[in-house]
mmCIF file of the N, C-alpha and C atoms, coordinates in Angstrom:
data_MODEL
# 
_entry.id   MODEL 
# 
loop_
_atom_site.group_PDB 
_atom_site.id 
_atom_site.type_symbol 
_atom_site.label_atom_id 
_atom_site.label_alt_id 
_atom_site.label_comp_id 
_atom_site.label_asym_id 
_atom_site.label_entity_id 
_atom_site.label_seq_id 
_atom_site.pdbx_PDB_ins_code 
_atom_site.Cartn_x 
_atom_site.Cartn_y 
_atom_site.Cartn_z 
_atom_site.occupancy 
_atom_site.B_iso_or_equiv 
_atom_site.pdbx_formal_charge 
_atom_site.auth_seq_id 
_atom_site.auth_comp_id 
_atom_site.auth_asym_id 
_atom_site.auth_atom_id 
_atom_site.pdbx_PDB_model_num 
ATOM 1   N N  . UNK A 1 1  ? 155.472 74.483 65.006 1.00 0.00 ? 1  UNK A N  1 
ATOM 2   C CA . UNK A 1 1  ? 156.557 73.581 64.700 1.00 0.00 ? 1  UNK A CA 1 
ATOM 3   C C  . UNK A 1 1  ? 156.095 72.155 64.978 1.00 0.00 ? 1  UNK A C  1 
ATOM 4   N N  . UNK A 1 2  ? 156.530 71.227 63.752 1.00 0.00 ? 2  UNK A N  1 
ATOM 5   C CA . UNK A 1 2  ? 156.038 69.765 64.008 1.00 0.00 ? 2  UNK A CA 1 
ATOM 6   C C  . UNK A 1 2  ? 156.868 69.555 65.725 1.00 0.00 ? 2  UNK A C  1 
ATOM 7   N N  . UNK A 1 3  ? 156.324 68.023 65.507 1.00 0.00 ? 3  UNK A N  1 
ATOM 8   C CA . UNK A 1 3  ? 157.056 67.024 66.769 1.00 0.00 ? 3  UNK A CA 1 
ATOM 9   C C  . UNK A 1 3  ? 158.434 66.435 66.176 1.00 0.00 ? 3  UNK A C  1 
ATOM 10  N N  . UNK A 1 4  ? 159.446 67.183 66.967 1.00 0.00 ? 4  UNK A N  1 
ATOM 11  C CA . UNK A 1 4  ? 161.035 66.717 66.503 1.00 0.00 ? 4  UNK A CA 1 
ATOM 12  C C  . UNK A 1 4  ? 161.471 65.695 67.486 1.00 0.00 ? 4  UNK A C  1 
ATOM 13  N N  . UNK A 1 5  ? 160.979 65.473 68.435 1.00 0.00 ? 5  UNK A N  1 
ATOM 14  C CA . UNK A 1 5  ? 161.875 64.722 69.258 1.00 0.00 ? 5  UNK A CA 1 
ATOM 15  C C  . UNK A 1 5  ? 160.722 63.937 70.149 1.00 0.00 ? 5  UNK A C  1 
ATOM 16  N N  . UNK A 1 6  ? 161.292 62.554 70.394 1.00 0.00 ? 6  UNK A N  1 
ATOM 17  C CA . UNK A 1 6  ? 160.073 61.418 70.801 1.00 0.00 ? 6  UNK A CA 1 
ATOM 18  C C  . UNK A 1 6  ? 160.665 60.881 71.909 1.00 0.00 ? 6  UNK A C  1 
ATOM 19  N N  . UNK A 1 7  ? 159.961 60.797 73.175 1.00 0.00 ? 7  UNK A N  1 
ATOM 20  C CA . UNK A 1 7  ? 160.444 59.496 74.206 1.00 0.00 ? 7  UNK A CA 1 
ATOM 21  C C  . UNK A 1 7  ? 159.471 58.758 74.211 1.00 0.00 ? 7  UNK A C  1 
ATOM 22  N N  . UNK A 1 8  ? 159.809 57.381 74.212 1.00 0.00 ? 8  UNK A N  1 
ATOM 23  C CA . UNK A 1 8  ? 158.870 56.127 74.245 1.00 0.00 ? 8  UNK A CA 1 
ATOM 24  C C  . UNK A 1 8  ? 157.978 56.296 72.922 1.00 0.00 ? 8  UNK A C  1 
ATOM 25  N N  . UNK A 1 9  ? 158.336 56.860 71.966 1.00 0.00 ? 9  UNK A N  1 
ATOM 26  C CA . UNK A 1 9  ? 156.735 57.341 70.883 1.00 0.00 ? 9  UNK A CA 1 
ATOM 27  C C  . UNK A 1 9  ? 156.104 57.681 71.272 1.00 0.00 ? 9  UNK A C  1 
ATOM 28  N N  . UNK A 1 10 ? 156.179 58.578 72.132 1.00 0.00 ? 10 UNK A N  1 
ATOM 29  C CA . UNK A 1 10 ? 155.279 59.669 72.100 1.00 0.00 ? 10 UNK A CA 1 
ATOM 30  C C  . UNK A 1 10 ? 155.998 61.066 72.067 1.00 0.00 ? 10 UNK A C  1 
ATOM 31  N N  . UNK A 1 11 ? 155.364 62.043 71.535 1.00 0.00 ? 11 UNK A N  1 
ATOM 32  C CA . UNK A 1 11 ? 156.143 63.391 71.490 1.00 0.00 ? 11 UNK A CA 1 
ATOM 33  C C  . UNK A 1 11 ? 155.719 64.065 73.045 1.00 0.00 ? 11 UNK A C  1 
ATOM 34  N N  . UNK A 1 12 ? 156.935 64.964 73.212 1.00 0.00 ? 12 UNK A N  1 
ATOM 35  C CA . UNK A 1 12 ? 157.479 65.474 74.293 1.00 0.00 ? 12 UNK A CA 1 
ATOM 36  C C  . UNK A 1 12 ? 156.374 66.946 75.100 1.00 0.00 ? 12 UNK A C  1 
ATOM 37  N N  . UNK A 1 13 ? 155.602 66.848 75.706 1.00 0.00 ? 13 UNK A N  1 
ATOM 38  C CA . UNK A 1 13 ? 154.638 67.847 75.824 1.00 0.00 ? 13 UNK A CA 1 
ATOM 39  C C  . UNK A 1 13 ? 155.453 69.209 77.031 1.00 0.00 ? 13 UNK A C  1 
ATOM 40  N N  . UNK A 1 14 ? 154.338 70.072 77.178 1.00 0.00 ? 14 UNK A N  1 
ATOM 41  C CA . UNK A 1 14 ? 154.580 71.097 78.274 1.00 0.00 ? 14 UNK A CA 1 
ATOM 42  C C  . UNK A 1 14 ? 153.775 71.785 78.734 1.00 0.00 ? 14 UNK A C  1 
ATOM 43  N N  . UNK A 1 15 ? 153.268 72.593 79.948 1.00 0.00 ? 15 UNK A N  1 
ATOM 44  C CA . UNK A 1 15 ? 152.545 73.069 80.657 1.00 0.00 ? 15 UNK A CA 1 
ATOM 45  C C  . UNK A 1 15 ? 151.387 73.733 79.133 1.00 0.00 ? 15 UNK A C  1 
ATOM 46  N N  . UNK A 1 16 ? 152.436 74.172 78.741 1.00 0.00 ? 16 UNK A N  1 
ATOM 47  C CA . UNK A 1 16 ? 151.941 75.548 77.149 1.00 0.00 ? 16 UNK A CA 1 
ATOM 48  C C  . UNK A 1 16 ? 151.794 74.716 75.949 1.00 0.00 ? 16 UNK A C  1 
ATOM 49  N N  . UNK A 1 17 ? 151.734 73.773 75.823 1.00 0.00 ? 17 UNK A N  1 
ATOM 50  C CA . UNK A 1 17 ? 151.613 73.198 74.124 1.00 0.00 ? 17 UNK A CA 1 
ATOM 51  C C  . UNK A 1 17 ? 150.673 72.629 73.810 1.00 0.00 ? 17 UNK A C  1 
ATOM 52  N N  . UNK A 1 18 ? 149.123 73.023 74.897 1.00 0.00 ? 18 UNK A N  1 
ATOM 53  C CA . UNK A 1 18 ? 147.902 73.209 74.215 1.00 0.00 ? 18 UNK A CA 1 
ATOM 54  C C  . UNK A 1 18 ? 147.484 71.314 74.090 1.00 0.00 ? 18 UNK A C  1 
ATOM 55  N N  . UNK A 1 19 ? 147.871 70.706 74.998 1.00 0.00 ? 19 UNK A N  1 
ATOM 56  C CA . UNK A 1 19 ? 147.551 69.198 74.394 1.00 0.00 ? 19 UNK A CA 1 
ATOM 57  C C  . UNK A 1 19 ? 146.283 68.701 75.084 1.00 0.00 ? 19 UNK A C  1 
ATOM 58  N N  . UNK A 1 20 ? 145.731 68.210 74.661 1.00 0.00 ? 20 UNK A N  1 
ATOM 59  C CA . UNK A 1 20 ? 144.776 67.044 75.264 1.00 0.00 ? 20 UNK A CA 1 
ATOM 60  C C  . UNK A 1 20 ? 144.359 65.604 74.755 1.00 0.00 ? 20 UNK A C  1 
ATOM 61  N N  . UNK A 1 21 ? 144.089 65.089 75.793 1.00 0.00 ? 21 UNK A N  1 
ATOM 62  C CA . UNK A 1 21 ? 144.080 63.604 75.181 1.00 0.00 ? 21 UNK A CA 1 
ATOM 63  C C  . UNK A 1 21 ? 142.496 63.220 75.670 1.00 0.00 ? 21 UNK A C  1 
ATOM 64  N N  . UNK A 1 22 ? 141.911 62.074 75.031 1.00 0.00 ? 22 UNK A N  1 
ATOM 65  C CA . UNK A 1 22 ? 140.563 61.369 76.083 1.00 0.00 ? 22 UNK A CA 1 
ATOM 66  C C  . UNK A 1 22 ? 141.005 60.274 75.799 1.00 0.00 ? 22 UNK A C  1 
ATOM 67  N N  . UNK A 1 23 ? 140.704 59.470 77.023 1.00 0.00 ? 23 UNK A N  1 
ATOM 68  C CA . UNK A 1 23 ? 140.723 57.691 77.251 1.00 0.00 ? 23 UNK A CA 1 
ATOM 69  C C  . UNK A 1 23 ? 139.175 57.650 77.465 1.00 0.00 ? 23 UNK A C  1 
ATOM 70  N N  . UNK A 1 24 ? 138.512 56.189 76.733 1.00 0.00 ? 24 UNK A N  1 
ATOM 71  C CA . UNK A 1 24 ? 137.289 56.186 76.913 1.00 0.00 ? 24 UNK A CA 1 
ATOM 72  C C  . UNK A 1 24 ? 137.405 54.794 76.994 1.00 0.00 ? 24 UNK A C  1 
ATOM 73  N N  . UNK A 1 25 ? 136.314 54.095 77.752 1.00 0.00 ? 25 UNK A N  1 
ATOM 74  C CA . UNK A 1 25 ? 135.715 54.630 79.135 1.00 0.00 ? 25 UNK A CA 1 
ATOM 75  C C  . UNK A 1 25 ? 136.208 54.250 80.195 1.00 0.00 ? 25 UNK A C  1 
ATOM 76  N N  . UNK A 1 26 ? 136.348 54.809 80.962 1.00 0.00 ? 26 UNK A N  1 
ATOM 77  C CA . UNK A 1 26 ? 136.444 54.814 82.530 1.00 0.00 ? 26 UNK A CA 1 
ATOM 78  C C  . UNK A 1 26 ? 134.921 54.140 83.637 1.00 0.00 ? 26 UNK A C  1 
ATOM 79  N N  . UNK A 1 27 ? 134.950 53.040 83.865 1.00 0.00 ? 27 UNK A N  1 
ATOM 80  C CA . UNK A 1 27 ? 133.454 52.628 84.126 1.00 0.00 ? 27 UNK A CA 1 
ATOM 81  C C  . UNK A 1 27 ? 133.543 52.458 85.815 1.00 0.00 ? 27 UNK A C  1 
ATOM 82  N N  . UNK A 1 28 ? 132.491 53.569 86.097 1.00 0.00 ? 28 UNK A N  1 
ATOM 83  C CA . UNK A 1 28 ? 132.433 53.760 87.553 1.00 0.00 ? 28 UNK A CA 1 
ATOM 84  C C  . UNK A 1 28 ? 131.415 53.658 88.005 1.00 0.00 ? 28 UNK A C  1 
ATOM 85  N N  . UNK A 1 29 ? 130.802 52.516 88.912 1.00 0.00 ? 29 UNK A N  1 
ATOM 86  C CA . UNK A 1 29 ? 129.513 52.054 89.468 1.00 0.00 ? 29 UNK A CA 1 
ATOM 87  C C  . UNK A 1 29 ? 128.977 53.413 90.345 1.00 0.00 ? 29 UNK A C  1 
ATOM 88  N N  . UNK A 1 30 ? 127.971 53.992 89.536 1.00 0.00 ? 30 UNK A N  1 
ATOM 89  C CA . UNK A 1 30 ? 127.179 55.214 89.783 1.00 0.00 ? 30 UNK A CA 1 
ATOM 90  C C  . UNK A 1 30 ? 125.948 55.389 90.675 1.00 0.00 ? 30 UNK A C  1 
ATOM 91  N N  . UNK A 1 31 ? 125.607 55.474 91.568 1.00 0.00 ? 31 UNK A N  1 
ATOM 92  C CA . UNK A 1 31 ? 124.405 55.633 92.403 1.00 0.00 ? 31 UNK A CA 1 
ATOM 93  C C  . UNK A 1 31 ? 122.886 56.455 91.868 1.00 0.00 ? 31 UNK A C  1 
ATOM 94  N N  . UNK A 1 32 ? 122.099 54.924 91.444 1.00 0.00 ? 32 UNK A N  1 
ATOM 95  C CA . UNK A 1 32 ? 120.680 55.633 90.183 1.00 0.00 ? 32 UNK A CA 1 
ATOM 96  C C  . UNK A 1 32 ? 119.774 54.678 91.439 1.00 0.00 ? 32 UNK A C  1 
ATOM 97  N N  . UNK A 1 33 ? 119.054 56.217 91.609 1.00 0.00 ? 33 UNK A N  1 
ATOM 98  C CA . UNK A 1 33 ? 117.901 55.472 92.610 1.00 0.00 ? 33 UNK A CA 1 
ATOM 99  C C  . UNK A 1 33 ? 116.890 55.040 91.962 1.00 0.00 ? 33 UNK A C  1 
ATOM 100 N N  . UNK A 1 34 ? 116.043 54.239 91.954 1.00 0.00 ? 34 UNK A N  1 
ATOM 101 C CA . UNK A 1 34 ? 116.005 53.522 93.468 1.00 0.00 ? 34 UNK A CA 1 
ATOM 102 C C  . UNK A 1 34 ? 116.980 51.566 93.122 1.00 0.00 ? 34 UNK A C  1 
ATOM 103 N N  . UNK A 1 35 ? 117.785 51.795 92.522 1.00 0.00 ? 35 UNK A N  1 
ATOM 104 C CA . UNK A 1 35 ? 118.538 50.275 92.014 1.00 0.00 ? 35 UNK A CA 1 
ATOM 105 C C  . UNK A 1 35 ? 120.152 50.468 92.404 1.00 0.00 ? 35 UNK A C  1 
ATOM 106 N N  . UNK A 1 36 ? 120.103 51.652 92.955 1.00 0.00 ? 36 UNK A N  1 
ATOM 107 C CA . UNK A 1 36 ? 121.532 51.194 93.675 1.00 0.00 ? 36 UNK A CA 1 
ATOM 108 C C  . UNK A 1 36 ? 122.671 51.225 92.404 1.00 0.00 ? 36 UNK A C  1 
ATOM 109 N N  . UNK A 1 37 ? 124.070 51.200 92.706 1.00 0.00 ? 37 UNK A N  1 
ATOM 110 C CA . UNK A 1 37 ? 124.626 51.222 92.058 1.00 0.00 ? 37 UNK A CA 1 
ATOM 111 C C  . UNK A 1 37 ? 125.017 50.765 90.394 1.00 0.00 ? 37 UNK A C  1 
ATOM 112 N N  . UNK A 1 38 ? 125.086 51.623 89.875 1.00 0.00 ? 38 UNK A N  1 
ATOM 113 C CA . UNK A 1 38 ? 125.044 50.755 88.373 1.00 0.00 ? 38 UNK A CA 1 
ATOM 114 C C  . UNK A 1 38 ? 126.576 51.417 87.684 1.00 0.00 ? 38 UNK A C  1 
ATOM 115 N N  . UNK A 1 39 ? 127.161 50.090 86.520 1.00 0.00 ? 39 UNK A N  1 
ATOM 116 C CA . UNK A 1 39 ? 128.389 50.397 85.752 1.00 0.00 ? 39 UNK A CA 1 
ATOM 117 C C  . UNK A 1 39 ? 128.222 51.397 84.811 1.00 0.00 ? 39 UNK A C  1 
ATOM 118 N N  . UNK A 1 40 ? 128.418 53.043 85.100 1.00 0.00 ? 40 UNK A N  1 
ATOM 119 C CA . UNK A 1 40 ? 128.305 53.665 83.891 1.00 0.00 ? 40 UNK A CA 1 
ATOM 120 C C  . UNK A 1 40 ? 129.411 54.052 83.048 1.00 0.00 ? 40 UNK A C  1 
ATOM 121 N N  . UNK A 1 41 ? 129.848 54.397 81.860 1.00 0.00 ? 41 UNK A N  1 
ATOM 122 C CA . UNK A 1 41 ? 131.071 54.711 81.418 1.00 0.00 ? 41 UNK A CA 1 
ATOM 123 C C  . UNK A 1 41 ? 130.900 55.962 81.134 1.00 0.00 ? 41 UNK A C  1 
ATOM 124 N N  . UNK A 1 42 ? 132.139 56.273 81.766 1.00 0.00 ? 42 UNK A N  1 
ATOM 125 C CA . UNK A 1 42 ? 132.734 57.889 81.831 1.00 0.00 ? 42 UNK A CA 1 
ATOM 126 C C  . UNK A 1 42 ? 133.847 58.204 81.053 1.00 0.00 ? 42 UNK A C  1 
ATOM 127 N N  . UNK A 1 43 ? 134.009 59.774 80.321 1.00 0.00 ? 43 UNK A N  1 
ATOM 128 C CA . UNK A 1 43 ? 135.257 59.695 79.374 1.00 0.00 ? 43 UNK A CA 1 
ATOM 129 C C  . UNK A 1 43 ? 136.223 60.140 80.440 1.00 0.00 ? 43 UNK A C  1 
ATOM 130 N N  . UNK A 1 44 ? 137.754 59.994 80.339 1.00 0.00 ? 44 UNK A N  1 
ATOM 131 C CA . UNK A 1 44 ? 138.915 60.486 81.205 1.00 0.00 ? 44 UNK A CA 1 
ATOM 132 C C  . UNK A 1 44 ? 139.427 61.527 79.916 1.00 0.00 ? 44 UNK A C  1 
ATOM 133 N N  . UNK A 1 45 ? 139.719 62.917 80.419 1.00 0.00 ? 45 UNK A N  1 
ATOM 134 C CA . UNK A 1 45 ? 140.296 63.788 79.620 1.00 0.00 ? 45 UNK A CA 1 
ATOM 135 C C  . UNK A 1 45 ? 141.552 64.129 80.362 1.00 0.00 ? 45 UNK A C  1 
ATOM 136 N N  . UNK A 1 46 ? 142.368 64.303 80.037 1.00 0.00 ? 46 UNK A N  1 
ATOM 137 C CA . UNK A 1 46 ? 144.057 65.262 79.951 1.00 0.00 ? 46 UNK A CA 1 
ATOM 138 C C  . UNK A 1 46 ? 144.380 66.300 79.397 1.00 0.00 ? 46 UNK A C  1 
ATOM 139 N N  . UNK A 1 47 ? 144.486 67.393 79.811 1.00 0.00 ? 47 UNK A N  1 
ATOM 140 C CA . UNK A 1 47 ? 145.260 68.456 79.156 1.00 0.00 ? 47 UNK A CA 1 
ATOM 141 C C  . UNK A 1 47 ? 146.969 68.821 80.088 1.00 0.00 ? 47 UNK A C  1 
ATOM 142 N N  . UNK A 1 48 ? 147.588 68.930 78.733 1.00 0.00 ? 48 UNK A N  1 
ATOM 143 C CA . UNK A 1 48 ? 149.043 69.418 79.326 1.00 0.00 ? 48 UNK A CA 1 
ATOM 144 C C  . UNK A 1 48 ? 148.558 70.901 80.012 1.00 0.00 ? 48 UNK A C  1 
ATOM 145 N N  . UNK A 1 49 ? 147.749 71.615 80.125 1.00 0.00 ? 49 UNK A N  1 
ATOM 146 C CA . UNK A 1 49 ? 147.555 73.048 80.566 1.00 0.00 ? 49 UNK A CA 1 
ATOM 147 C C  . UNK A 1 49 ? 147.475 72.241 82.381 1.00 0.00 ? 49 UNK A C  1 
ATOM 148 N N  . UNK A 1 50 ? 146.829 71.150 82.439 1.00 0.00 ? 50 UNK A N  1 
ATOM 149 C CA . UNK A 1 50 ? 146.437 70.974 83.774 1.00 0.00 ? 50 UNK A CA 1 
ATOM 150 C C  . UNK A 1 50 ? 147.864 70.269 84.849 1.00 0.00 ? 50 UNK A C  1 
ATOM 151 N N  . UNK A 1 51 ? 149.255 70.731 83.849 1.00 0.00 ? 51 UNK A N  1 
ATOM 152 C CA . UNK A 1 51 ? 150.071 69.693 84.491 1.00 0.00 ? 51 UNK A CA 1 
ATOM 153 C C  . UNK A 1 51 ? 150.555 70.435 86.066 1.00 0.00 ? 51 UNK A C  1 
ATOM 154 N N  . UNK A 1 52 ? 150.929 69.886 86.937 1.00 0.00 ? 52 UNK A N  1 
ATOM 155 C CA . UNK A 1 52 ? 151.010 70.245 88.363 1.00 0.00 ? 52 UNK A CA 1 
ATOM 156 C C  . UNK A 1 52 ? 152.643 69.714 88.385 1.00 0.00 ? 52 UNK A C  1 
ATOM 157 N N  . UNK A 1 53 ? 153.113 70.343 88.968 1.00 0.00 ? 53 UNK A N  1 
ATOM 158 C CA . UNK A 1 53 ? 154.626 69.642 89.683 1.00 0.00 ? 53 UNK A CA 1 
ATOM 159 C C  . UNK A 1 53 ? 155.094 68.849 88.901 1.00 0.00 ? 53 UNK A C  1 
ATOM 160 N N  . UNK A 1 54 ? 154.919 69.539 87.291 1.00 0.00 ? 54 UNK A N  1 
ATOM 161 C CA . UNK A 1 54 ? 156.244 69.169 86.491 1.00 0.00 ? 54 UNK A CA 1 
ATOM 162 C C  . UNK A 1 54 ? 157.238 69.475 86.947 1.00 0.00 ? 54 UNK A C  1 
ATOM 163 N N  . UNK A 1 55 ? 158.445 68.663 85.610 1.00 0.00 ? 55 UNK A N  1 
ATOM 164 C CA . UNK A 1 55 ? 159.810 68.905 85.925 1.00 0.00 ? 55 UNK A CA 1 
ATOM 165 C C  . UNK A 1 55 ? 160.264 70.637 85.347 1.00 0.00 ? 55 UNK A C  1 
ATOM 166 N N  . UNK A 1 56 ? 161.250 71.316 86.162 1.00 0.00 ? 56 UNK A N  1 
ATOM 167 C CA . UNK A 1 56 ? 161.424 72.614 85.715 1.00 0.00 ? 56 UNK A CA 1 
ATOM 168 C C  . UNK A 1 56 ? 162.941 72.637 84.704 1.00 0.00 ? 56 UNK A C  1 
ATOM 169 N N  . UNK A 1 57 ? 163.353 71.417 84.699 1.00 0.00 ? 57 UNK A N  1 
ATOM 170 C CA . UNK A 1 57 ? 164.493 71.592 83.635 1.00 0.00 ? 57 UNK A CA 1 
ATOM 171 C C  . UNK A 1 57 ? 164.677 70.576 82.760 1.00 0.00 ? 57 UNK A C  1 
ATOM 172 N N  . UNK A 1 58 ? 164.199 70.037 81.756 1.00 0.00 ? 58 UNK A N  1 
ATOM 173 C CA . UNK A 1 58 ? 164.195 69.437 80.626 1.00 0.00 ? 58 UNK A CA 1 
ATOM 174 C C  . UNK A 1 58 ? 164.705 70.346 79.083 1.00 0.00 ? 58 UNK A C  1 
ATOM 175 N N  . UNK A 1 59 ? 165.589 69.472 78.542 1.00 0.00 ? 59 UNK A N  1 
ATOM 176 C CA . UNK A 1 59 ? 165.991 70.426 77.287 1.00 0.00 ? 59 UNK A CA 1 
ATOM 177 C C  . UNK A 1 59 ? 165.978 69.245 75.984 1.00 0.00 ? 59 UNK A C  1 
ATOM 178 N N  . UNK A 1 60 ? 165.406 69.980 74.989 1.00 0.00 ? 60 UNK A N  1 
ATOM 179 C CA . UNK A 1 60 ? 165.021 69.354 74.127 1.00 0.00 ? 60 UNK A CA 1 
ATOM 180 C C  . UNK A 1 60 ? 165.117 70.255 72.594 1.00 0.00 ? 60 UNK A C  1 
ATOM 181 N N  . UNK A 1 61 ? 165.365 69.303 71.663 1.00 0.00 ? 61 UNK A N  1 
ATOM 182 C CA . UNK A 1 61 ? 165.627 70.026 70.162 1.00 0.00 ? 61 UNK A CA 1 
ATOM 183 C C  . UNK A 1 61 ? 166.775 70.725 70.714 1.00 0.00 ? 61 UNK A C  1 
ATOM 184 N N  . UNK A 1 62 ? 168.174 70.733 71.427 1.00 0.00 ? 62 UNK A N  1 
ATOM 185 C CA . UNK A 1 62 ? 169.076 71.271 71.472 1.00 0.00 ? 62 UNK A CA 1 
ATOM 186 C C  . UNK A 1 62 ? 168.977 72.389 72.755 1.00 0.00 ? 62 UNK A C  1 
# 
């Protein structure tokens, strides 16, 4: 089933609806010997499978 219902524009996810997102990059000064820290960019991934201490009562599409 498409996306029926939007908060903020974005559609409404859940523990089960298989989502993932990537934000790129995430740049985190990395430890490369022998020069010491350097800016590398890292991807940030999301999946709705990984959600923790969601809400347990939301109702939506009726």
């Amino acid at each position: 089933m498409g996306v029926t219902v939007g908060v903020n524009f974005l559609s409404v996810i859940h523990k089960s609806s298989n989502g993932m997102t990537l934000a790129f990059p995430d740049i985190c000064k990395t430890p490369v010997p022998p020069a010491g820290p350097v800016p590398i960019p890292y991807p940030n991934i999301a999946k709705s499978s990984d959600t923790a201490k969601g809400t347990k009562k939301v109702k939506c599409d009726g």
